[in-house]
Amino acid sequence: DGIPQPGDFDRLLARAEDIVVQRTTDRRPFRAVIECLQNLERHAKPGTPICFHLEGITVAGSPRFRIRTVNQIRDGEKPQVSLWLSRHAQWQRNFDGTESLGLAWRELLRGTLAHPSRTPRGGAGLGWLSLARHAVKPPVIGLRQGNRGERLFFSVEVACAA
């Protein structure tokens, strides 16, 4: 928690690599950590506090990791974020498993390649859909009102393969 300083994201990544169970056959949790840190680094409003929480749990002997992030969005990006969130809400309503999320990801990837008009920091949503493909259940994403204004909340749970 706090305002990121130079090198903080690299230190978080190194620390997460020590914590997350890593096997050569299954690096999904670590890829999820990388995606979440990239989102904070690229999309969080500079100079504002962020939260990054990595929690390890075990369910029936299978390690799982829950990642939660909260950040203030950059000035002027609320309309784009709101549009993406409305699309994400539709994905959550329509897709109930990793197979349908995989199909959605492929369709979105094709659309992005056909129309490469994105923001300089991304904005297509491919990273989040890629995460959702490996999540235990669809990620929870939304704008939440807090004492410092509107902030973007994200939570995902990723399990290691058995």
Tab-separated table of N, CA and C in Angstrom:
chain	number	residue	atom	x	y	z
A	1	ASP	N	0.845	-1.184	0.000
A	1	ASP	CA	0.000	0.000	0.000
A	1	ASP	C	0.885	1.240	0.000
A	2	GLY	N	0.473	2.252	-0.734
A	2	GLY	CA	1.194	3.513	-0.693
A	2	GLY	C	1.443	4.090	-2.071
A	3	ILE	N	2.167	5.185	-2.103
A	3	ILE	CA	2.510	5.848	-3.360
A	3	ILE	C	3.775	5.189	-3.906
A	4	PRO	N	3.718	4.631	-5.119
A	4	PRO	CA	4.890	3.935	-5.675
A	4	PRO	C	6.081	4.866	-5.853
A	5	GLN	N	7.238	4.355	-5.513
A	5	GLN	CA	8.507	5.049	-5.706
A	5	GLN	C	9.287	4.311	-6.793
A	6	PRO	N	10.313	4.935	-7.381
A	6	PRO	CA	11.101	4.241	-8.408
A	6	PRO	C	11.605	2.890	-7.895
A	7	GLY	N	11.417	1.865	-8.709
A	7	GLY	CA	11.881	0.522	-8.350
A	7	GLY	C	10.892	-0.316	-7.562
A	8	ASP	N	9.793	0.287	-7.079
A	8	ASP	CA	8.835	-0.476	-6.273
A	8	ASP	C	8.209	-1.635	-7.038
A	9	PHE	N	7.849	-1.417	-8.306
A	9	PHE	CA	7.207	-2.492	-9.062
A	9	PHE	C	8.176	-3.649	-9.287
A	10	ASP	N	9.453	-3.336	-9.524
A	10	ASP	CA	10.451	-4.402	-9.666
A	10	ASP	C	10.614	-5.171	-8.357
A	11	ARG	N	10.619	-4.463	-7.215
A	11	ARG	CA	10.732	-5.128	-5.918
A	11	ARG	C	9.498	-5.987	-5.629
A	12	LEU	N	8.304	-5.467	-5.961
A	12	LEU	CA	7.078	-6.257	-5.782
A	12	LEU	C	7.127	-7.529	-6.620
A	13	LEU	N	7.591	-7.413	-7.834
A	13	LEU	CA	7.666	-8.564	-8.725
A	13	LEU	C	8.645	-9.604	-8.180
A	14	ALA	N	9.804	-9.151	-7.725
A	14	ALA	CA	10.795	-10.072	-7.171
A	14	ALA	C	10.255	-10.754	-5.916
A	15	ARG	N	9.577	-9.991	-5.056
A	15	ARG	CA	9.015	-10.566	-3.823
A	15	ARG	C	7.896	-11.551	-4.152
A	16	ALA	N	7.051	-11.196	-5.124
A	16	ALA	CA	5.965	-12.096	-5.521
A	16	ALA	C	6.522	-13.392	-6.100
A	17	GLU	N	7.623	-13.296	-6.824
A	17	GLU	CA	8.228	-14.500	-7.400
A	17	GLU	C	8.714	-15.433	-6.293
A	18	ASP	N	9.184	-14.868	-5.181
A	18	ASP	CA	9.601	-15.688	-4.040
A	18	ASP	C	8.407	-16.369	-3.363
A	19	ILE	N	7.255	-15.683	-3.334
A	19	ILE	CA	6.086	-16.182	-2.605
A	19	ILE	C	5.280	-17.186	-3.422
A	20	VAL	N	5.054	-16.883	-4.686
A	20	VAL	CA	4.178	-17.706	-5.523
A	20	VAL	C	4.854	-19.034	-5.832
A	21	VAL	N	4.099	-20.112	-5.636
A	21	VAL	CA	4.610	-21.436	-5.963
A	21	VAL	C	4.872	-21.489	-7.460
A	22	GLN	N	6.092	-21.830	-7.841
A	22	GLN	CA	6.430	-21.862	-9.255
A	22	GLN	C	6.887	-23.253	-9.647
A	23	ARG	N	6.197	-23.779	-10.625
A	23	ARG	CA	6.597	-25.043	-11.217
A	23	ARG	C	6.732	-24.781	-12.715
A	24	THR	N	7.642	-25.473	-13.336
A	24	THR	CA	7.847	-25.215	-14.761
A	24	THR	C	6.599	-25.547	-15.567
A	25	THR	N	5.755	-26.448	-15.070
A	25	THR	CA	4.557	-26.819	-15.820
A	25	THR	C	3.398	-25.861	-15.597
A	26	ASP	N	3.466	-25.003	-14.583
A	26	ASP	CA	2.326	-24.131	-14.288
A	26	ASP	C	2.787	-22.822	-13.667
A	27	ARG	N	2.810	-21.785	-14.471
A	27	ARG	CA	3.217	-20.463	-13.982
A	27	ARG	C	2.041	-19.485	-14.000
A	28	ARG	N	0.806	-20.018	-14.018
A	28	ARG	CA	-0.357	-19.140	-14.092
A	28	ARG	C	-0.411	-18.112	-12.965
A	29	PRO	N	-0.191	-18.508	-11.704
A	29	PRO	CA	-0.259	-17.481	-10.649
A	29	PRO	C	0.761	-16.364	-10.848
A	30	PHE	N	1.973	-16.728	-11.262
A	30	PHE	CA	2.987	-15.693	-11.444
A	30	PHE	C	2.644	-14.800	-12.633
A	31	ARG	N	2.108	-15.377	-13.713
A	31	ARG	CA	1.667	-14.552	-14.843
A	31	ARG	C	0.567	-13.587	-14.410
A	32	ALA	N	-0.313	-14.043	-13.512
A	32	ALA	CA	-1.377	-13.173	-13.002
A	32	ALA	C	-0.779	-12.013	-12.204
A	33	VAL	N	0.218	-12.301	-11.390
A	33	VAL	CA	0.895	-11.248	-10.626
A	33	VAL	C	1.514	-10.233	-11.580
A	34	ILE	N	2.190	-10.707	-12.616
A	34	ILE	CA	2.815	-9.814	-13.589
A	34	ILE	C	1.765	-8.922	-14.243
A	35	GLU	N	0.646	-9.509	-14.653
A	35	GLU	CA	-0.413	-8.736	-15.308
A	35	GLU	C	-0.957	-7.656	-14.382
A	36	CYS	N	-1.167	-8.000	-13.118
A	36	CYS	CA	-1.701	-7.025	-12.162
A	36	CYS	C	-0.711	-5.892	-11.910
A	37	LEU	N	0.568	-6.226	-11.780
A	37	LEU	CA	1.575	-5.185	-11.580
A	37	LEU	C	1.710	-4.295	-12.810
A	38	GLN	N	1.638	-4.897	-14.009
A	38	GLN	CA	1.689	-4.086	-15.222
A	38	GLN	C	0.507	-3.129	-15.290
A	39	ASN	N	-0.659	-3.594	-14.882
A	39	ASN	CA	-1.831	-2.724	-14.877
A	39	ASN	C	-1.615	-1.531	-13.953
A	40	LEU	N	-1.108	-1.790	-12.752
A	40	LEU	CA	-0.859	-0.690	-11.823
A	40	LEU	C	0.171	0.283	-12.396
A	41	GLU	N	1.237	-0.257	-12.966
A	41	GLU	CA	2.306	0.599	-13.482
A	41	GLU	C	1.836	1.437	-14.672
A	42	ARG	N	1.003	0.864	-15.538
A	42	ARG	CA	0.583	1.559	-16.755
A	42	ARG	C	-0.647	2.437	-16.575
A	43	HIS	N	-1.533	2.069	-15.657
A	43	HIS	CA	-2.834	2.731	-15.617
A	43	HIS	C	-3.133	3.526	-14.349
A	44	ALA	N	-2.368	3.332	-13.303
A	44	ALA	CA	-2.633	4.083	-12.074
A	44	ALA	C	-2.211	5.535	-12.240
A	45	LYS	N	-2.970	6.413	-11.633
A	45	LYS	CA	-2.644	7.844	-11.689
A	45	LYS	C	-1.345	8.081	-10.922
A	46	PRO	N	-0.352	8.702	-11.572
A	46	PRO	CA	0.937	8.939	-10.904
A	46	PRO	C	0.774	9.785	-9.636
A	47	GLY	N	1.581	9.444	-8.638
A	47	GLY	CA	1.597	10.219	-7.402
A	47	GLY	C	0.444	9.950	-6.463
A	48	THR	N	-0.368	8.928	-6.754
A	48	THR	CA	-1.490	8.594	-5.873
A	48	THR	C	-1.259	7.207	-5.272
A	49	PRO	N	-1.830	6.965	-4.091
A	49	PRO	CA	-1.636	5.657	-3.444
A	49	PRO	C	-2.263	4.515	-4.244
A	50	ILE	N	-1.591	3.381	-4.203
A	50	ILE	CA	-2.123	2.145	-4.773
A	50	ILE	C	-2.115	1.073	-3.683
A	51	CYS	N	-2.894	0.028	-3.902
A	51	CYS	CA	-2.865	-1.150	-3.036
A	51	CYS	C	-2.598	-2.361	-3.906
A	52	PHE	N	-1.710	-3.229	-3.463
A	52	PHE	CA	-1.455	-4.497	-4.127
A	52	PHE	C	-1.377	-5.545	-3.029
A	53	HIS	N	-2.313	-6.482	-3.034
A	53	HIS	CA	-2.338	-7.526	-2.009
A	53	HIS	C	-2.287	-8.882	-2.690
A	54	LEU	N	-1.377	-9.736	-2.257
A	54	LEU	CA	-1.255	-11.099	-2.744
A	54	LEU	C	-1.474	-12.019	-1.551
A	55	GLU	N	-2.526	-12.820	-1.610
A	55	GLU	CA	-2.856	-13.724	-0.513
A	55	GLU	C	-2.760	-15.160	-1.009
A	56	GLY	N	-2.056	-16.001	-0.273
A	56	GLY	CA	-1.969	-17.410	-0.622
A	56	GLY	C	-2.933	-18.225	0.216
A	57	ILE	N	-3.651	-19.130	-0.430
A	57	ILE	CA	-4.581	-20.013	0.278
A	57	ILE	C	-4.437	-21.417	-0.309
A	58	THR	N	-4.888	-22.409	0.420
A	58	THR	CA	-4.883	-23.771	-0.084
A	58	THR	C	-6.289	-24.322	0.009
A	59	VAL	N	-6.775	-24.845	-1.097
A	59	VAL	CA	-8.093	-25.453	-1.144
A	59	VAL	C	-7.910	-26.899	-1.583
A	60	ALA	N	-8.264	-27.841	-0.708
A	60	ALA	CA	-8.135	-29.274	-0.991
A	60	ALA	C	-6.730	-29.617	-1.476
A	61	GLY	N	-5.717	-29.027	-0.829
A	61	GLY	CA	-4.331	-29.325	-1.161
A	61	GLY	C	-3.805	-28.646	-2.404
A	62	SER	N	-4.635	-27.838	-3.069
A	62	SER	CA	-4.196	-27.143	-4.274
A	62	SER	C	-3.956	-25.678	-3.953
A	63	PRO	N	-2.716	-25.191	-4.115
A	63	PRO	CA	-2.459	-23.783	-3.787
A	63	PRO	C	-3.195	-22.835	-4.729
A	64	ARG	N	-3.758	-21.798	-4.131
A	64	ARG	CA	-4.418	-20.733	-4.884
A	64	ARG	C	-3.896	-19.401	-4.376
A	65	PHE	N	-3.981	-18.415	-5.241
A	65	PHE	CA	-3.543	-17.077	-4.875
A	65	PHE	C	-4.613	-16.077	-5.271
A	66	ARG	N	-4.926	-15.183	-4.336
A	66	ARG	CA	-5.878	-14.108	-4.608
A	66	ARG	C	-5.081	-12.816	-4.698
A	67	ILE	N	-5.304	-12.104	-5.775
A	67	ILE	CA	-4.608	-10.837	-5.996
A	67	ILE	C	-5.657	-9.742	-6.012
A	68	ARG	N	-5.429	-8.698	-5.211
A	68	ARG	CA	-6.342	-7.551	-5.196
A	68	ARG	C	-5.517	-6.297	-5.402
A	69	THR	N	-6.031	-5.429	-6.266
A	69	THR	CA	-5.383	-4.142	-6.476
A	69	THR	C	-6.436	-3.043	-6.438
A	70	VAL	N	-6.013	-1.870	-5.982
A	70	VAL	CA	-6.869	-0.683	-5.984
A	70	VAL	C	-5.990	0.488	-6.405
A	71	ASN	N	-6.472	1.253	-7.368
A	71	ASN	CA	-5.698	2.415	-7.801
A	71	ASN	C	-6.637	3.497	-8.320
A	72	GLN	N	-6.170	4.723	-8.241
A	72	GLN	CA	-6.897	5.839	-8.826
A	72	GLN	C	-6.580	5.856	-10.316
A	73	ILE	N	-7.590	6.113	-11.143
A	73	ILE	CA	-7.349	6.116	-12.586
A	73	ILE	C	-6.797	7.483	-13.013
A	74	ARG	N	-6.114	7.500	-14.138
A	74	ARG	CA	-5.507	8.727	-14.645
A	74	ARG	C	-6.576	9.726	-15.061
A	75	ASP	N	-6.232	11.000	-14.947
A	75	ASP	CA	-7.150	12.069	-15.358
A	75	ASP	C	-7.563	11.871	-16.809
A	76	GLY	N	-8.831	12.043	-17.083
A	76	GLY	CA	-9.335	11.960	-18.444
A	76	GLY	C	-9.606	10.555	-18.948
A	77	GLU	N	-9.271	9.530	-18.154
A	77	GLU	CA	-9.457	8.157	-18.615
A	77	GLU	C	-10.743	7.516	-18.097
A	78	LYS	N	-11.515	8.233	-17.294
A	78	LYS	CA	-12.720	7.632	-16.733
A	78	LYS	C	-13.700	7.170	-17.819
A	79	PRO	N	-13.960	7.955	-18.898
A	79	PRO	CA	-14.891	7.457	-19.926
A	79	PRO	C	-14.431	6.141	-20.557
A	80	GLN	N	-13.131	6.032	-20.846
A	80	GLN	CA	-12.610	4.807	-21.448
A	80	GLN	C	-12.715	3.644	-20.464
A	81	VAL	N	-12.368	3.887	-19.203
A	81	VAL	CA	-12.446	2.836	-18.189
A	81	VAL	C	-13.894	2.405	-17.982
A	82	SER	N	-14.802	3.359	-17.934
A	82	SER	CA	-16.222	3.037	-17.762
A	82	SER	C	-16.742	2.194	-18.918
A	83	LEU	N	-16.323	2.518	-20.145
A	83	LEU	CA	-16.731	1.741	-21.312
A	83	LEU	C	-16.198	0.313	-21.212
A	84	TRP	N	-14.920	0.192	-20.837
A	84	TRP	CA	-14.337	-1.133	-20.711
A	84	TRP	C	-15.043	-1.925	-19.612
A	85	LEU	N	-15.354	-1.271	-18.503
A	85	LEU	CA	-16.029	-1.966	-17.408
A	85	LEU	C	-17.424	-2.444	-17.810
A	86	SER	N	-18.121	-1.675	-18.620
A	86	SER	CA	-19.445	-2.120	-19.068
A	86	SER	C	-19.301	-3.352	-19.961
A	87	ARG	N	-18.248	-3.390	-20.770
A	87	ARG	CA	-17.989	-4.567	-21.595
A	87	ARG	C	-17.619	-5.755	-20.702
A	88	HIS	N	-16.793	-5.490	-19.680
A	88	HIS	CA	-16.396	-6.556	-18.758
A	88	HIS	C	-17.603	-7.132	-18.027
A	89	ALA	N	-18.526	-6.266	-17.617
A	89	ALA	CA	-19.737	-6.741	-16.937
A	89	ALA	C	-20.530	-7.676	-17.849
A	90	GLN	N	-20.561	-7.356	-19.125
A	90	GLN	CA	-21.252	-8.217	-20.082
A	90	GLN	C	-20.537	-9.566	-20.186
A	91	TRP	N	-19.205	-9.552	-20.217
A	91	TRP	CA	-18.458	-10.814	-20.259
A	91	TRP	C	-18.779	-11.653	-19.030
A	92	GLN	N	-18.813	-11.024	-17.856
A	92	GLN	CA	-19.090	-11.786	-16.639
A	92	GLN	C	-20.491	-12.392	-16.674
A	93	ARG	N	-21.455	-11.679	-17.235
A	93	ARG	CA	-22.811	-12.217	-17.319
A	93	ARG	C	-22.907	-13.348	-18.333
A	94	ASN	N	-22.181	-13.222	-19.429
A	94	ASN	CA	-22.352	-14.152	-20.542
A	94	ASN	C	-21.438	-15.372	-20.504
A	95	PHE	N	-20.315	-15.277	-19.828
A	95	PHE	CA	-19.356	-16.367	-19.863
A	95	PHE	C	-19.215	-17.001	-18.494
A	96	ASP	N	-19.416	-18.313	-18.454
A	96	ASP	CA	-19.414	-19.001	-17.168
A	96	ASP	C	-18.276	-19.986	-17.021
A	97	GLY	N	-17.368	-20.052	-17.948
A	97	GLY	CA	-16.264	-20.990	-17.830
A	97	GLY	C	-15.082	-20.562	-18.656
A	98	THR	N	-13.961	-21.257	-18.470
A	98	THR	CA	-12.744	-20.855	-19.151
A	98	THR	C	-12.838	-21.054	-20.655
A	99	GLU	N	-13.650	-22.022	-21.108
A	99	GLU	CA	-13.777	-22.243	-22.555
A	99	GLU	C	-14.397	-21.022	-23.231
A	100	SER	N	-15.485	-20.497	-22.668
A	100	SER	CA	-16.119	-19.331	-23.277
A	100	SER	C	-15.260	-18.085	-23.118
A	101	LEU	N	-14.506	-17.984	-22.020
A	101	LEU	CA	-13.587	-16.853	-21.872
A	101	LEU	C	-12.479	-16.941	-22.910
A	102	GLY	N	-12.023	-18.152	-23.209
A	102	GLY	CA	-11.011	-18.332	-24.245
A	102	GLY	C	-11.528	-17.896	-25.603
A	103	LEU	N	-12.782	-18.231	-25.902
A	103	LEU	CA	-13.385	-17.800	-27.162
A	103	LEU	C	-13.486	-16.279	-27.218
A	104	ALA	N	-13.903	-15.668	-26.115
A	104	ALA	CA	-14.013	-14.209	-26.057
A	104	ALA	C	-12.645	-13.574	-26.257
A	105	TRP	N	-11.620	-14.161	-25.638
A	105	TRP	CA	-10.268	-13.618	-25.765
A	105	TRP	C	-9.811	-13.668	-27.215
A	106	ARG	N	-10.050	-14.792	-27.891
A	106	ARG	CA	-9.639	-14.913	-29.289
A	106	ARG	C	-10.385	-13.904	-30.167
A	107	GLU	N	-11.677	-13.729	-29.925
A	107	GLU	CA	-12.453	-12.759	-30.709
A	107	GLU	C	-11.938	-11.334	-30.478
A	108	LEU	N	-11.658	-11.000	-29.217
A	108	LEU	CA	-11.153	-9.673	-28.902
A	108	LEU	C	-9.770	-9.459	-29.505
A	109	LEU	N	-8.926	-10.488	-29.462
A	109	LEU	CA	-7.593	-10.397	-30.059
A	109	LEU	C	-7.702	-10.135	-31.560
A	110	ARG	N	-8.566	-10.873	-32.246
A	110	ARG	CA	-8.750	-10.652	-33.685
A	110	ARG	C	-9.224	-9.223	-33.958
A	111	GLY	N	-10.179	-8.756	-33.173
A	111	GLY	CA	-10.682	-7.392	-33.346
A	111	GLY	C	-9.612	-6.351	-33.107
A	112	THR	N	-8.777	-6.587	-32.109
A	112	THR	CA	-7.703	-5.645	-31.795
A	112	THR	C	-6.674	-5.607	-32.915
A	113	LEU	N	-6.344	-6.765	-33.451
A	113	LEU	CA	-5.378	-6.800	-34.552
A	113	LEU	C	-5.942	-6.147	-35.810
A	114	ALA	N	-7.251	-6.287	-36.011
A	114	ALA	CA	-7.877	-5.686	-37.197
A	114	ALA	C	-8.001	-4.172	-37.063
A	115	HIS	N	-8.179	-3.672	-35.834
A	115	HIS	CA	-8.341	-2.241	-35.575
A	115	HIS	C	-7.365	-1.835	-34.467
A	116	PRO	N	-6.102	-1.602	-34.813
A	116	PRO	CA	-5.095	-1.358	-33.775
A	116	PRO	C	-5.139	0.045	-33.165
A	117	SER	N	-6.322	0.640	-33.029
A	117	SER	CA	-6.421	1.969	-32.411
A	117	SER	C	-6.657	1.805	-30.913
A	118	ARG	N	-5.556	1.763	-30.168
A	118	ARG	CA	-5.623	1.629	-28.724
A	118	ARG	C	-4.924	2.814	-28.085
A	119	THR	N	-5.012	2.886	-26.783
A	119	THR	CA	-4.308	3.946	-26.080
A	119	THR	C	-2.820	3.593	-26.029
A	120	PRO	N	-1.944	4.549	-25.738
A	120	PRO	CA	-0.509	4.243	-25.654
A	120	PRO	C	-0.189	3.205	-24.576
A	121	ARG	N	-1.040	3.085	-23.557
A	121	ARG	CA	-0.802	2.124	-22.490
A	121	ARG	C	-1.667	0.875	-22.638
A	122	GLY	N	-2.198	0.616	-23.798
A	122	GLY	CA	-3.015	-0.583	-23.991
A	122	GLY	C	-4.460	-0.202	-24.166
A	123	GLY	N	-5.321	-0.727	-23.304
A	123	GLY	CA	-6.717	-0.353	-23.338
A	123	GLY	C	-7.629	-1.324	-24.055
A	124	ALA	N	-7.073	-2.407	-24.619
A	124	ALA	CA	-7.915	-3.358	-25.343
A	124	ALA	C	-8.597	-4.339	-24.410
A	125	GLY	N	-8.038	-4.562	-23.227
A	125	GLY	CA	-8.617	-5.523	-22.298
A	125	GLY	C	-8.104	-6.931	-22.483
A	126	LEU	N	-7.105	-7.119	-23.350
A	126	LEU	CA	-6.586	-8.462	-23.593
A	126	LEU	C	-5.924	-9.051	-22.353
A	127	GLY	N	-5.236	-8.223	-21.596
A	127	GLY	CA	-4.564	-8.719	-20.396
A	127	GLY	C	-5.538	-9.273	-19.381
A	128	TRP	N	-6.635	-8.539	-19.162
A	128	TRP	CA	-7.619	-9.008	-18.181
A	128	TRP	C	-8.319	-10.273	-18.658
A	129	LEU	N	-8.624	-10.344	-19.958
A	129	LEU	CA	-9.248	-11.565	-20.462
A	129	LEU	C	-8.283	-12.736	-20.381
A	130	SER	N	-7.003	-12.480	-20.634
A	130	SER	CA	-6.009	-13.536	-20.507
A	130	SER	C	-5.969	-14.043	-19.069
A	131	LEU	N	-6.039	-13.114	-18.119
A	131	LEU	CA	-6.102	-13.500	-16.712
A	131	LEU	C	-7.345	-14.330	-16.424
A	132	ALA	N	-8.472	-13.889	-16.930
A	132	ALA	CA	-9.737	-14.570	-16.659
A	132	ALA	C	-9.721	-16.000	-17.177
A	133	ARG	N	-8.983	-16.246	-18.251
A	133	ARG	CA	-8.908	-17.603	-18.789
A	133	ARG	C	-8.307	-18.566	-17.782
A	134	HIS	N	-7.435	-18.086	-16.916
A	134	HIS	CA	-6.748	-18.952	-15.961
A	134	HIS	C	-7.278	-18.809	-14.536
A	135	ALA	N	-8.281	-17.982	-14.340
A	135	ALA	CA	-8.794	-17.726	-12.996
A	135	ALA	C	-9.743	-18.834	-12.551
A	136	VAL	N	-9.886	-18.966	-11.226
A	136	VAL	CA	-10.819	-19.928	-10.654
A	136	VAL	C	-12.249	-19.537	-11.016
A	137	LYS	N	-12.513	-18.240	-11.000
A	137	LYS	CA	-13.803	-17.687	-11.427
A	137	LYS	C	-13.503	-16.334	-12.049
A	138	PRO	N	-14.453	-15.749	-12.783
A	138	PRO	CA	-14.134	-14.468	-13.447
A	138	PRO	C	-13.657	-13.406	-12.458
A	139	PRO	N	-12.691	-12.592	-12.868
A	139	PRO	CA	-12.217	-11.508	-12.008
A	139	PRO	C	-13.343	-10.522	-11.681
A	140	VAL	N	-13.203	-9.864	-10.543
A	140	VAL	CA	-14.147	-8.818	-10.137
A	140	VAL	C	-13.458	-7.483	-10.383
A	141	ILE	N	-14.092	-6.649	-11.204
A	141	ILE	CA	-13.507	-5.360	-11.553
A	141	ILE	C	-14.595	-4.303	-11.439
A	142	GLY	N	-14.276	-3.154	-10.870
A	142	GLY	CA	-15.263	-2.089	-10.797
A	142	GLY	C	-14.693	-0.802	-10.245
A	143	LEU	N	-15.388	0.289	-10.516
A	143	LEU	CA	-15.030	1.584	-9.924
A	143	LEU	C	-15.729	1.695	-8.585
A	144	ARG	N	-14.987	2.084	-7.563
A	144	ARG	CA	-15.544	2.215	-6.224
A	144	ARG	C	-15.267	3.609	-5.698
A	145	GLN	N	-16.256	4.179	-5.030
A	145	GLN	CA	-16.088	5.507	-4.441
A	145	GLN	C	-15.408	5.363	-3.088
A	146	GLY	N	-14.334	6.112	-2.884
A	146	GLY	CA	-13.613	6.074	-1.620
A	146	GLY	C	-13.399	7.476	-1.100
A	147	ASN	N	-12.690	7.592	0.002
A	147	ASN	CA	-12.465	8.912	0.598
A	147	ASN	C	-11.527	9.772	-0.247
A	148	ARG	N	-10.802	9.146	-1.191
A	148	ARG	CA	-9.918	9.918	-2.089
A	148	ARG	C	-10.503	10.014	-3.499
A	149	GLY	N	-11.790	9.760	-3.638
A	149	GLY	CA	-12.418	9.811	-4.951
A	149	GLY	C	-12.602	8.418	-5.526
A	150	GLU	N	-12.918	8.370	-6.799
A	150	GLU	CA	-13.192	7.100	-7.453
A	150	GLU	C	-11.898	6.337	-7.718
A	151	ARG	N	-11.938	5.045	-7.399
A	151	ARG	CA	-10.763	4.201	-7.573
A	151	ARG	C	-11.168	2.908	-8.258
A	152	LEU	N	-10.235	2.309	-8.975
A	152	LEU	CA	-10.484	1.067	-9.685
A	152	LEU	C	-10.107	-0.100	-8.781
A	153	PHE	N	-11.052	-1.016	-8.560
A	153	PHE	CA	-10.846	-2.195	-7.720
A	153	PHE	C	-10.772	-3.417	-8.617
A	154	PHE	N	-9.840	-4.310	-8.316
A	154	PHE	CA	-9.699	-5.545	-9.083
A	154	PHE	C	-9.349	-6.691	-8.152
A	155	SER	N	-9.982	-7.837	-8.367
A	155	SER	CA	-9.659	-9.025	-7.588
A	155	SER	C	-9.740	-10.248	-8.490
A	156	VAL	N	-8.732	-11.118	-8.395
A	156	VAL	CA	-8.726	-12.369	-9.166
A	156	VAL	C	-8.129	-13.464	-8.296
A	157	GLU	N	-8.641	-14.679	-8.465
A	157	GLU	CA	-8.105	-15.840	-7.762
A	157	GLU	C	-7.615	-16.827	-8.811
A	158	VAL	N	-6.350	-17.217	-8.697
A	158	VAL	CA	-5.726	-18.118	-9.668
A	158	VAL	C	-5.203	-19.333	-8.914
A	159	ALA	N	-5.470	-20.526	-9.469
A	159	ALA	CA	-5.012	-21.763	-8.834
A	159	ALA	C	-3.898	-22.389	-9.650
A	160	CYS	N	-3.004	-23.087	-8.948
A	160	CYS	CA	-1.997	-23.893	-9.640
A	160	CYS	C	-2.706	-25.150	-10.145
A	161	ALA	N	-2.244	-25.665	-11.265
A	161	ALA	CA	-2.833	-26.888	-11.794
A	161	ALA	C	-2.480	-28.054	-10.872
A	162	ALA	N	-3.411	-28.977	-10.749
A	162	ALA	CA	-3.185	-30.143	-9.873
A	162	ALA	C	-2.227	-31.120	-10.525
